[in-house]
Amino acid sequence: MKKEEFDAVRQQLGGVSRRDFLKFCSVVAVGMGLPLSAGVKIAEAITSKKRPPVIWLSFQECTGCVESLLRSTHPTLDSLILDHISLDYSETLSAAAGHQVEAAKARSIEENRGKFILVVDGAIPTKDKGIYCKIAGKTALEILNETAPHAGAIVAMGSCASWGGVAAAGVNPTEAKGVPEILNGKTVVTIPGCPPNPYNLLSTVLHVLTFNKLPELDQKGRPKFAYGRLIHENCERRPHFDAGRFAMAYGDEWHRKGGCLFKLGCKGPETYANCPTILFGETGAGTWPVGVGHPCFGCSEKGVGFSTPLHTLATIKDFTPPTFFAEAFPNKQGIPGGLKSLATGTAGLVVGAAGAALLTSLGKKDDGDDRRSDADRHSGDKEE
Ligand code: SF4
Ligand code: SF4
Ligand code: F3S
């Protein structure tokens, strides 16, 4: 990328240096599982004059998804997205309102048929013909059904838009559904999370911008680069799981020492997301729920988050310890270096699984019926 090209966008990027900008693009490329060299292509796409039109619809939501995007700071993620797309309609962010903004939306759809990116946050109520969420006199159901057929790509941002999330939890009084269910048969990129990590939206938009196609998706419509691995595989507390060192109560010894939160109901073993690798908050300290001592509740996993109580134990899908973490028994002496990781892996496998089973049964004794049903669930688990 030429210096003049970068200078033209420096202002919009909040004055970041060319070097930092290229570094950022390379990190985005690696995060998507692409070679480092793809960073240059991404940088070119960002600095090109192409600005894909985006229509952002917000339905049954709490604005957390939009907030998470706006609260990011470095390197001005909101600028990267908002200055390099043409945000033609957003109920939350548009300066215009009423008839004016509705007219802008209609014009954008007309002028960009098949080309605009449709982003939706929030669930869609379907009970009583969808009357529980109306904007400009139309139900969310009507708005989605009349906008989606003209979109070039559709992105469901957050768990509510992906499968109903909070709005669909429990008794689901409005019969809320996610975008894929409403648009049955259409390809919808889902970026679940409550709220989702804004980098996953950024990476998806940049992928479309750079390669003119969607990233590879899993069966739930999630980009594989972000949702291809279990949280449990990349969690920094994993060596404690493998060694059978569990926090049994908030504030106890192993909770304070950074032990595994499995026994506190962590759903990392059955939740696919990149939370432990890309982190949240840009505090410099790099935070994420499990990192600060709270069990993952599976907010990005349909069928786990908002449907399973926090105190129940997760279904373990991956018993094999990763090879890239610190060993489970750092004080163990006398194992030759070459055999160490094998030994650690095997010991971790056995102790982790046995420890989990043992502690599950201890929990069963101590904690009554809920734990008992978890033990039953585990007994049928198979390693995948
Ligand atoms: Fe709010 Fe979470 Fe739903 Fe986003 S997914 S709208 S943050 S409740
Ligand atoms: Fe990390 Fe949770 Fe897995 Fe423990 S159970 S290793 S805290 S993801
Ligand atoms: Fe959600 Fe678990 Fe990540 S609660 S934010 S999927 S750590």
CSV table of C-alpha atoms and ligand atoms in Angstrom, one decimal:
chain,number,residue,atom,x,y,z
A,1,MET,CA,0.0,0.0,0.0
A,2,LYS,CA,1.4,3.4,-1.1
A,3,LYS,CA,2.0,6.1,1.5
A,4,GLU,CA,-0.3,8.6,-0.3
A,5,GLU,CA,-3.1,6.0,-0.2
A,6,PHE,CA,-2.7,5.6,3.5
A,7,ASP,CA,-2.4,9.4,4.1
A,8,ALA,CA,-5.8,9.9,2.5
A,9,VAL,CA,-7.4,7.8,5.3
A,10,ARG,CA,-5.1,8.6,8.2
A,11,GLN,CA,-7.5,11.2,9.5
A,12,GLN,CA,-10.4,8.8,9.6
A,13,LEU,CA,-8.4,6.2,11.4
A,14,GLY,CA,-7.7,8.6,14.3
A,15,GLY,CA,-4.1,9.3,13.4
A,16,VAL,CA,-2.8,5.8,13.7
A,17,SER,CA,0.6,5.3,12.0
A,18,ARG,CA,1.0,3.4,8.7
A,19,ARG,CA,3.0,0.8,10.5
A,20,ASP,CA,0.4,0.2,13.2
A,21,PHE,CA,-2.4,0.2,10.6
A,22,LEU,CA,-0.6,-2.5,8.5
A,23,LYS,CA,0.1,-4.5,11.7
A,24,PHE,CA,-3.5,-4.3,12.6
A,25,CYS,CA,-4.5,-5.6,9.1
A,26,SER,CA,-2.1,-8.4,9.4
A,27,VAL,CA,-3.5,-9.4,12.8
A,28,VAL,CA,-7.0,-9.3,11.3
A,29,ALA,CA,-5.8,-11.6,8.5
A,30,VAL,CA,-4.2,-14.1,10.9
A,31,GLY,CA,-7.4,-14.0,13.0
A,32,MET,CA,-9.3,-15.1,9.9
A,33,GLY,CA,-6.9,-18.0,9.4
A,34,LEU,CA,-5.3,-16.2,6.3
A,35,PRO,CA,-1.6,-15.8,5.6
A,36,LEU,CA,0.1,-12.7,6.8
A,37,SER,CA,0.3,-11.4,3.2
A,38,ALA,CA,-3.5,-11.1,3.1
A,39,GLY,CA,-3.1,-8.2,5.5
A,40,VAL,CA,-1.9,-6.1,2.6
A,41,LYS,CA,-4.9,-7.0,0.5
A,42,ILE,CA,-7.1,-6.1,3.5
A,43,ALA,CA,-5.3,-2.8,3.9
A,44,GLU,CA,-5.9,-2.0,0.3
A,45,ALA,CA,-9.6,-2.8,0.6
A,46,ILE,CA,-10.0,-0.6,3.6
A,47,THR,CA,-8.2,2.3,1.9
A,48,SER,CA,-10.0,1.9,-1.4
A,49,LYS,CA,-12.8,4.2,-2.4
A,50,LYS,CA,-15.4,1.4,-2.4
A,51,ARG,CA,-17.9,1.9,0.4
A,52,PRO,CA,-20.3,-1.0,0.6
A,53,PRO,CA,-23.8,0.3,1.5
A,54,VAL,CA,-25.1,-1.1,4.8
A,55,ILE,CA,-28.6,-1.1,6.1
A,56,TRP,CA,-28.7,-1.9,9.8
A,57,LEU,CA,-32.0,-3.0,11.3
A,58,SER,CA,-32.5,-3.1,15.1
A,59,PHE,CA,-35.5,-5.1,16.4
A,60,GLN,CA,-36.0,-6.7,19.9
A,61,GLU,CA,-32.6,-5.7,21.3
A,62,CYS,CA,-31.0,-3.9,24.2
A,63,THR,CA,-28.6,-1.9,22.0
A,64,GLY,CA,-25.7,-3.8,23.6
A,65,CYS,CA,-24.6,-5.1,20.2
A,66,VAL,CA,-24.3,-1.6,18.7
A,67,GLU,CA,-22.7,-0.3,22.0
A,68,SER,CA,-20.0,-2.9,21.9
A,69,LEU,CA,-19.1,-1.7,18.4
A,70,LEU,CA,-19.0,2.0,19.4
A,71,ARG,CA,-17.2,1.5,22.7
A,72,SER,CA,-14.1,0.0,21.0
A,73,THR,CA,-11.2,2.4,20.9
A,74,HIS,CA,-8.1,1.2,19.1
A,75,PRO,CA,-7.4,1.4,16.3
A,76,THR,CA,-10.7,3.2,16.0
A,77,LEU,CA,-12.7,0.1,15.1
A,78,ASP,CA,-15.9,2.1,14.8
A,79,SER,CA,-14.1,4.4,12.3
A,80,LEU,CA,-12.9,1.4,10.3
A,81,ILE,CA,-16.4,0.2,10.0
A,82,LEU,CA,-18.4,3.4,10.0
A,83,ASP,CA,-16.2,5.4,7.7
A,84,HIS,CA,-15.6,2.6,5.2
A,85,ILE,CA,-19.1,1.5,4.8
A,86,SER,CA,-22.0,3.7,3.7
A,87,LEU,CA,-24.3,3.3,6.6
A,88,ASP,CA,-27.5,4.3,4.9
A,89,TYR,CA,-29.9,3.3,7.6
A,90,SER,CA,-29.6,2.7,11.3
A,91,GLU,CA,-32.3,3.4,13.9
A,92,THR,CA,-29.7,3.9,16.6
A,93,LEU,CA,-27.0,5.8,14.7
A,94,SER,CA,-28.7,7.8,12.0
A,95,ALA,CA,-28.9,11.5,12.6
A,96,ALA,CA,-32.1,11.8,10.7
A,97,ALA,CA,-35.4,10.4,12.0
A,98,GLY,CA,-39.0,9.7,11.0
A,99,HIS,CA,-40.0,10.0,7.3
A,100,GLN,CA,-36.6,11.4,6.3
A,101,VAL,CA,-34.7,8.3,7.4
A,102,GLU,CA,-37.3,5.9,6.1
A,103,ALA,CA,-37.0,7.6,2.7
A,104,ALA,CA,-33.2,7.2,2.8
A,105,LYS,CA,-33.7,3.5,3.5
A,106,ALA,CA,-36.1,3.0,0.6
A,107,ARG,CA,-33.7,4.9,-1.7
A,108,SER,CA,-30.7,2.9,-0.7
A,109,ILE,CA,-32.6,-0.4,-1.2
A,110,GLU,CA,-33.7,0.8,-4.7
A,111,GLU,CA,-30.3,2.0,-5.8
A,112,ASN,CA,-28.3,-1.0,-4.3
A,113,ARG,CA,-30.4,-4.0,-5.1
A,114,GLY,CA,-28.3,-7.1,-4.6
A,115,LYS,CA,-25.3,-5.1,-3.4
A,116,PHE,CA,-26.0,-3.8,0.1
A,117,ILE,CA,-25.1,-5.6,3.4
A,118,LEU,CA,-28.0,-6.1,5.7
A,119,VAL,CA,-27.0,-6.2,9.4
A,120,VAL,CA,-29.7,-7.1,11.9
A,121,ASP,CA,-29.4,-6.9,15.7
A,122,GLY,CA,-32.2,-8.1,17.9
A,123,ALA,CA,-34.8,-10.9,17.7
A,124,ILE,CA,-38.0,-10.8,15.7
A,125,PRO,CA,-41.3,-11.4,17.5
A,126,THR,CA,-43.7,-13.5,15.6
A,127,LYS,CA,-46.7,-13.9,17.9
A,128,ASP,CA,-49.9,-12.1,16.8
A,129,LYS,CA,-48.3,-11.4,13.4
A,130,GLY,CA,-45.4,-9.7,15.1
A,131,ILE,CA,-47.1,-6.7,16.6
A,132,TYR,CA,-44.8,-6.6,19.6
A,133,CYS,CA,-42.1,-4.7,17.7
A,134,LYS,CA,-43.1,-2.0,15.2
A,135,ILE,CA,-41.0,0.7,13.5
A,136,ALA,CA,-42.5,3.3,11.3
A,137,GLY,CA,-45.9,1.5,11.4
A,138,LYS,CA,-44.5,-1.8,10.2
A,139,THR,CA,-43.7,-4.9,12.2
A,140,ALA,CA,-40.1,-6.2,12.4
A,141,LEU,CA,-41.3,-9.2,10.6
A,142,GLU,CA,-42.6,-7.2,7.7
A,143,ILE,CA,-39.5,-5.0,7.6
A,144,LEU,CA,-37.2,-8.0,7.5
A,145,ASN,CA,-39.2,-9.9,5.0
A,146,GLU,CA,-39.3,-6.9,2.6
A,147,THR,CA,-35.7,-5.9,3.0
A,148,ALA,CA,-33.8,-9.2,3.0
A,149,PRO,CA,-34.6,-10.4,-0.5
A,150,HIS,CA,-32.8,-7.4,-2.0
A,151,ALA,CA,-29.6,-7.7,0.2
A,152,GLY,CA,-26.3,-8.9,-1.2
A,153,ALA,CA,-25.3,-10.4,2.2
A,154,ILE,CA,-27.2,-10.7,5.5
A,155,VAL,CA,-25.5,-10.6,8.9
A,156,ALA,CA,-27.3,-11.4,12.1
A,157,MET,CA,-25.3,-9.5,14.8
A,158,GLY,CA,-25.6,-10.9,18.3
A,159,SER,CA,-27.4,-13.9,19.9
A,160,CYS,CA,-30.8,-12.3,19.7
A,161,ALA,CA,-30.6,-11.9,15.9
A,162,SER,CA,-28.9,-15.3,15.5
A,163,TRP,CA,-31.5,-17.5,17.2
A,164,GLY,CA,-33.7,-15.3,19.6
A,165,GLY,CA,-31.2,-15.0,22.5
A,166,VAL,CA,-32.6,-13.2,25.5
A,167,ALA,CA,-35.9,-12.3,23.9
A,168,ALA,CA,-36.5,-16.0,23.2
A,169,ALA,CA,-35.4,-17.3,26.6
A,170,GLY,CA,-37.7,-19.1,29.0
A,171,VAL,CA,-41.4,-18.7,28.1
A,172,ASN,CA,-40.6,-16.5,25.1
A,173,PRO,CA,-43.9,-14.5,25.4
A,174,THR,CA,-43.5,-12.8,22.0
A,175,GLU,CA,-42.4,-16.0,20.2
A,176,ALA,CA,-39.2,-14.2,19.3
A,177,LYS,CA,-37.0,-15.9,16.6
A,178,GLY,CA,-33.7,-15.2,15.0
A,179,VAL,CA,-33.1,-14.0,11.4
A,180,PRO,CA,-32.1,-17.4,10.0
A,181,GLU,CA,-35.3,-19.0,11.2
A,182,ILE,CA,-37.4,-16.2,9.7
A,183,LEU,CA,-35.5,-16.2,6.4
A,184,ASN,CA,-35.5,-19.9,6.2
A,185,GLY,CA,-33.3,-21.1,3.3
A,186,LYS,CA,-31.4,-17.9,2.8
A,187,THR,CA,-27.7,-17.7,3.8
A,188,VAL,CA,-27.4,-15.6,6.9
A,189,VAL,CA,-24.0,-15.0,8.5
A,190,THR,CA,-24.5,-15.3,12.3
A,191,ILE,CA,-22.2,-13.5,14.7
A,192,PRO,CA,-23.6,-14.7,18.1
A,193,GLY,CA,-22.5,-13.4,21.4
A,194,CYS,CA,-24.2,-11.2,24.0
A,195,PRO,CA,-22.8,-8.8,22.9
A,196,PRO,CA,-20.6,-10.3,20.2
A,197,ASN,CA,-17.1,-9.3,19.8
A,198,PRO,CA,-17.0,-6.4,17.4
A,199,TYR,CA,-13.8,-7.7,15.8
A,200,ASN,CA,-15.8,-10.7,14.4
A,201,LEU,CA,-18.1,-8.3,12.6
A,202,LEU,CA,-15.2,-6.2,11.4
A,203,SER,CA,-13.4,-9.3,10.1
A,204,THR,CA,-16.5,-10.5,8.3
A,205,VAL,CA,-17.1,-7.1,6.7
A,206,LEU,CA,-13.4,-6.9,5.7
A,207,HIS,CA,-13.5,-10.4,4.3
A,208,VAL,CA,-16.5,-9.4,2.0
A,209,LEU,CA,-14.8,-6.1,1.2
A,210,THR,CA,-11.4,-7.7,0.3
A,211,PHE,CA,-12.4,-11.0,-1.4
A,212,ASN,CA,-15.9,-10.2,-2.5
A,213,LYS,CA,-17.3,-13.3,-0.8
A,214,LEU,CA,-18.4,-14.5,2.6
A,215,PRO,CA,-16.0,-16.2,4.9
A,216,GLU,CA,-16.5,-20.0,5.3
A,217,LEU,CA,-19.4,-20.7,7.6
A,218,ASP,CA,-20.3,-23.5,10.0
A,219,GLN,CA,-23.7,-25.2,10.2
A,220,LYS,CA,-25.1,-22.5,12.4
A,221,GLY,CA,-24.0,-19.8,9.9
A,222,ARG,CA,-21.0,-18.7,12.0
A,223,PRO,CA,-17.7,-17.7,10.4
A,224,LYS,CA,-15.4,-20.6,11.1
A,225,PHE,CA,-12.5,-18.3,11.7
A,226,ALA,CA,-14.2,-17.1,14.8
A,227,TYR,CA,-16.3,-20.0,16.0
A,228,GLY,CA,-14.3,-23.0,14.8
A,229,ARG,CA,-12.8,-23.9,18.2
A,230,LEU,CA,-14.3,-24.7,21.6
A,231,ILE,CA,-13.5,-22.0,24.3
A,232,HIS,CA,-12.3,-24.9,26.4
A,233,GLU,CA,-9.5,-25.6,23.8
A,234,ASN,CA,-7.9,-22.1,24.2
A,235,CYS,CA,-8.8,-21.2,27.8
A,236,GLU,CA,-5.8,-20.2,29.9
A,237,ARG,CA,-7.4,-22.2,32.8
A,238,ARG,CA,-7.3,-25.4,30.8
A,239,PRO,CA,-4.2,-26.8,32.5
A,240,HIS,CA,-6.1,-26.7,35.8
A,241,PHE,CA,-9.0,-28.6,34.2
A,242,ASP,CA,-6.5,-31.2,33.0
A,243,ALA,CA,-4.9,-31.4,36.4
A,244,GLY,CA,-8.3,-31.6,38.2
A,245,ARG,CA,-7.9,-28.3,40.0
A,246,PHE,CA,-11.4,-26.8,40.2
A,247,ALA,CA,-12.9,-23.8,42.0
A,248,MET,CA,-15.8,-25.1,43.9
A,249,ALA,CA,-17.2,-21.8,45.1
A,250,TYR,CA,-16.6,-18.1,44.3
A,251,GLY,CA,-13.7,-16.8,46.4
A,252,ASP,CA,-12.4,-20.2,47.4
A,253,GLU,CA,-8.7,-21.2,47.0
A,254,TRP,CA,-8.8,-22.3,43.4
A,255,HIS,CA,-11.1,-19.5,42.3
A,256,ARG,CA,-8.5,-17.0,43.7
A,257,LYS,CA,-5.6,-19.0,42.2
A,258,GLY,CA,-7.1,-19.0,38.7
A,259,GLY,CA,-8.3,-22.6,38.8
A,260,CYS,CA,-10.8,-24.1,36.4
A,261,LEU,CA,-14.4,-22.9,36.6
A,262,PHE,CA,-16.0,-26.0,35.3
A,263,LYS,CA,-17.6,-26.9,38.6
A,264,LEU,CA,-19.1,-23.4,38.8
A,265,GLY,CA,-20.9,-24.1,35.6
A,266,CYS,CA,-18.5,-22.9,33.0
A,267,LYS,CA,-19.9,-23.7,29.5
A,268,GLY,CA,-16.6,-23.3,27.8
A,269,PRO,CA,-16.4,-27.1,27.1
A,270,GLU,CA,-19.5,-26.9,24.8
A,271,THR,CA,-19.3,-23.4,23.5
A,272,TYR,CA,-17.5,-22.5,20.2
A,273,ALA,CA,-16.1,-19.0,20.1
A,274,ASN,CA,-12.8,-17.1,20.0
A,275,CYS,CA,-13.3,-15.1,23.2
A,276,PRO,CA,-10.0,-16.4,24.9
A,277,THR,CA,-7.9,-15.6,21.8
A,278,ILE,CA,-9.1,-12.2,20.8
A,279,LEU,CA,-10.4,-11.0,24.2
A,280,PHE,CA,-12.6,-8.0,24.9
A,281,GLY,CA,-12.5,-4.5,26.1
A,282,GLU,CA,-9.1,-3.3,24.8
A,283,THR,CA,-8.0,-2.5,28.3
A,284,GLY,CA,-4.5,-3.6,27.5
A,285,ALA,CA,-4.8,-6.2,30.2
A,286,GLY,CA,-6.9,-8.3,27.8
A,287,THR,CA,-10.0,-9.4,29.5
A,288,TRP,CA,-12.7,-12.0,28.9
A,289,PRO,CA,-15.4,-13.5,31.2
A,290,VAL,CA,-13.4,-16.6,32.3
A,291,GLY,CA,-10.2,-14.6,32.5
A,292,VAL,CA,-11.8,-12.4,35.2
A,293,GLY,CA,-13.2,-15.3,37.1
A,294,HIS,CA,-16.7,-15.7,35.7
A,295,PRO,CA,-17.7,-19.0,34.2
A,296,CYS,CA,-18.6,-18.7,30.5
A,297,PHE,CA,-22.4,-19.1,30.2
A,298,GLY,CA,-22.3,-20.0,26.5
A,299,CYS,CA,-23.8,-16.7,25.2
A,300,SER,CA,-22.6,-17.5,21.7
A,301,GLU,CA,-23.9,-21.1,21.6
A,302,LYS,CA,-27.5,-21.9,20.5
A,303,GLY,CA,-28.9,-24.4,22.9
A,304,VAL,CA,-26.5,-23.5,25.7
A,305,GLY,CA,-26.6,-19.7,26.4
A,306,PHE,CA,-30.0,-18.5,27.7
A,307,SER,CA,-31.3,-22.1,27.7
A,308,THR,CA,-29.1,-23.9,30.3
A,309,PRO,CA,-28.9,-22.7,33.9
A,310,LEU,CA,-25.5,-21.3,34.9
A,311,HIS,CA,-25.1,-23.8,37.8
A,312,THR,CA,-25.4,-26.9,35.6
A,313,LEU,CA,-22.3,-28.6,34.4
A,314,ALA,CA,-21.3,-28.5,30.8
A,315,THR,CA,-21.2,-31.4,28.4
A,316,ILE,CA,-17.5,-32.1,27.8
A,317,LYS,CA,-16.8,-32.5,24.1
A,318,ASP,CA,-13.1,-32.4,24.2
A,319,PHE,CA,-11.1,-34.4,26.7
A,320,THR,CA,-7.8,-34.2,25.0
A,321,PRO,CA,-5.6,-31.5,26.5
A,322,PRO,CA,-4.1,-29.1,24.0
A,323,THR,CA,-0.4,-29.4,23.4
A,324,PHE,CA,0.4,-25.7,23.5
A,325,PHE,CA,-0.3,-24.9,27.1
A,326,ALA,CA,1.9,-25.0,30.2
A,327,GLU,CA,2.1,-28.5,31.6
A,328,ALA,CA,-0.5,-29.7,34.0
A,329,PHE,CA,2.1,-30.7,36.7
A,330,PRO,CA,4.9,-28.1,36.5
A,331,ASN,CA,6.6,-29.4,39.7
A,332,LYS,CA,6.8,-33.0,38.5
A,333,GLN,CA,10.5,-34.1,38.4
A,334,GLY,CA,12.3,-36.8,36.5
A,335,ILE,CA,10.4,-37.0,33.3
A,336,PRO,CA,12.7,-36.7,30.2
A,337,GLY,CA,12.1,-33.6,28.2
A,338,GLY,CA,11.0,-35.4,25.1
A,339,LEU,CA,8.4,-37.5,27.0
A,340,LYS,CA,7.2,-34.6,29.1
A,341,SER,CA,4.5,-33.3,26.9
A,342,LEU,CA,3.3,-36.8,26.1
A,343,ALA,CA,3.3,-37.6,29.8
A,344,THR,CA,1.5,-34.4,30.6
A,345,GLY,CA,-1.0,-34.9,27.8
A,346,THR,CA,-1.8,-38.4,29.0
A,347,ALA,CA,-1.8,-37.6,32.6
A,348,GLY,CA,-3.9,-34.5,31.9
A,349,LEU,CA,-6.3,-36.6,29.8
A,350,VAL,CA,-6.7,-39.2,32.5
A,351,VAL,CA,-6.7,-36.8,35.5
A,352,GLY,CA,-8.8,-34.2,33.8
A,353,ALA,CA,-11.5,-36.6,32.8
A,354,ALA,CA,-11.2,-38.6,36.0
A,355,GLY,CA,-11.1,-35.4,38.1
A,356,ALA,CA,-14.1,-34.0,36.3
A,357,ALA,CA,-16.0,-37.3,36.8
A,358,LEU,CA,-14.9,-37.5,40.5
A,359,LEU,CA,-15.8,-34.0,41.3
A,360,THR,CA,-19.0,-34.3,39.4
A,361,SER,CA,-19.9,-37.2,41.6
A,362,LEU,CA,-18.8,-35.2,44.7
A,363,GLY,CA,-21.0,-32.4,43.4
A,364,LYS,CA,-23.8,-34.9,43.1
A,365,LYS,CA,-23.5,-35.8,46.7
A,366,ASP,CA,-23.2,-32.2,47.9
A,367,ASP,CA,-25.5,-30.4,45.6
A,368,GLY,CA,-28.6,-32.4,45.0
A,369,ASP,CA,-30.7,-33.0,41.9
A,370,ASP,CA,-29.3,-30.6,39.4
A,371,ARG,CA,-25.8,-32.1,39.7
A,372,ARG,CA,-27.2,-35.5,39.5
A,373,SER,CA,-28.8,-34.8,36.1
A,374,ASP,CA,-25.4,-33.4,34.9
A,375,ALA,CA,-23.7,-36.6,35.9
A,376,ASP,CA,-26.2,-38.4,33.8
A,377,ARG,CA,-25.5,-36.2,30.9
A,378,HIS,CA,-21.8,-36.8,31.2
A,379,SER,CA,-22.1,-40.5,31.3
A,380,GLY,CA,-23.3,-40.4,27.7
A,381,ASP,CA,-20.6,-38.1,26.4
A,382,LYS,CA,-18.3,-39.1,23.7
A,383,GLU,CA,-15.0,-37.5,22.7
A,384,GLU,CA,-15.4,-35.7,19.3
B,1,SF4,FE1,-28.4,-7.1,23.7
B,1,SF4,FE2,-27.2,-9.4,23.9
B,1,SF4,FE3,-29.3,-9.2,22.4
B,1,SF4,FE4,-27.1,-8.0,21.6
B,1,SF4,S1,-27.4,-10.2,21.8
B,1,SF4,S2,-29.2,-7.1,21.6
B,1,SF4,S3,-26.2,-7.4,23.6
B,1,SF4,S4,-29.3,-9.0,24.6
B,2,SF4,FE1,-11.6,-22.8,31.0
B,2,SF4,FE2,-14.1,-23.3,31.5
B,2,SF4,FE3,-12.7,-25.1,30.3
B,2,SF4,FE4,-12.3,-24.6,32.8
B,2,SF4,S1,-14.2,-25.5,31.9
B,2,SF4,S2,-10.7,-24.8,31.2
B,2,SF4,S3,-12.6,-22.4,33.0
B,2,SF4,S4,-13.3,-23.1,29.5
B,3,F3S,FE1,-20.0,-15.4,25.9
B,3,F3S,FE2,-18.7,-17.3,27.0
B,3,F3S,FE3,-17.5,-15.7,25.4
B,3,F3S,S1,-20.3,-16.1,28.0
B,3,F3S,S2,-18.5,-13.8,25.8
B,3,F3S,S3,-19.1,-17.1,24.9
B,3,F3S,S4,-16.7,-16.5,27.3
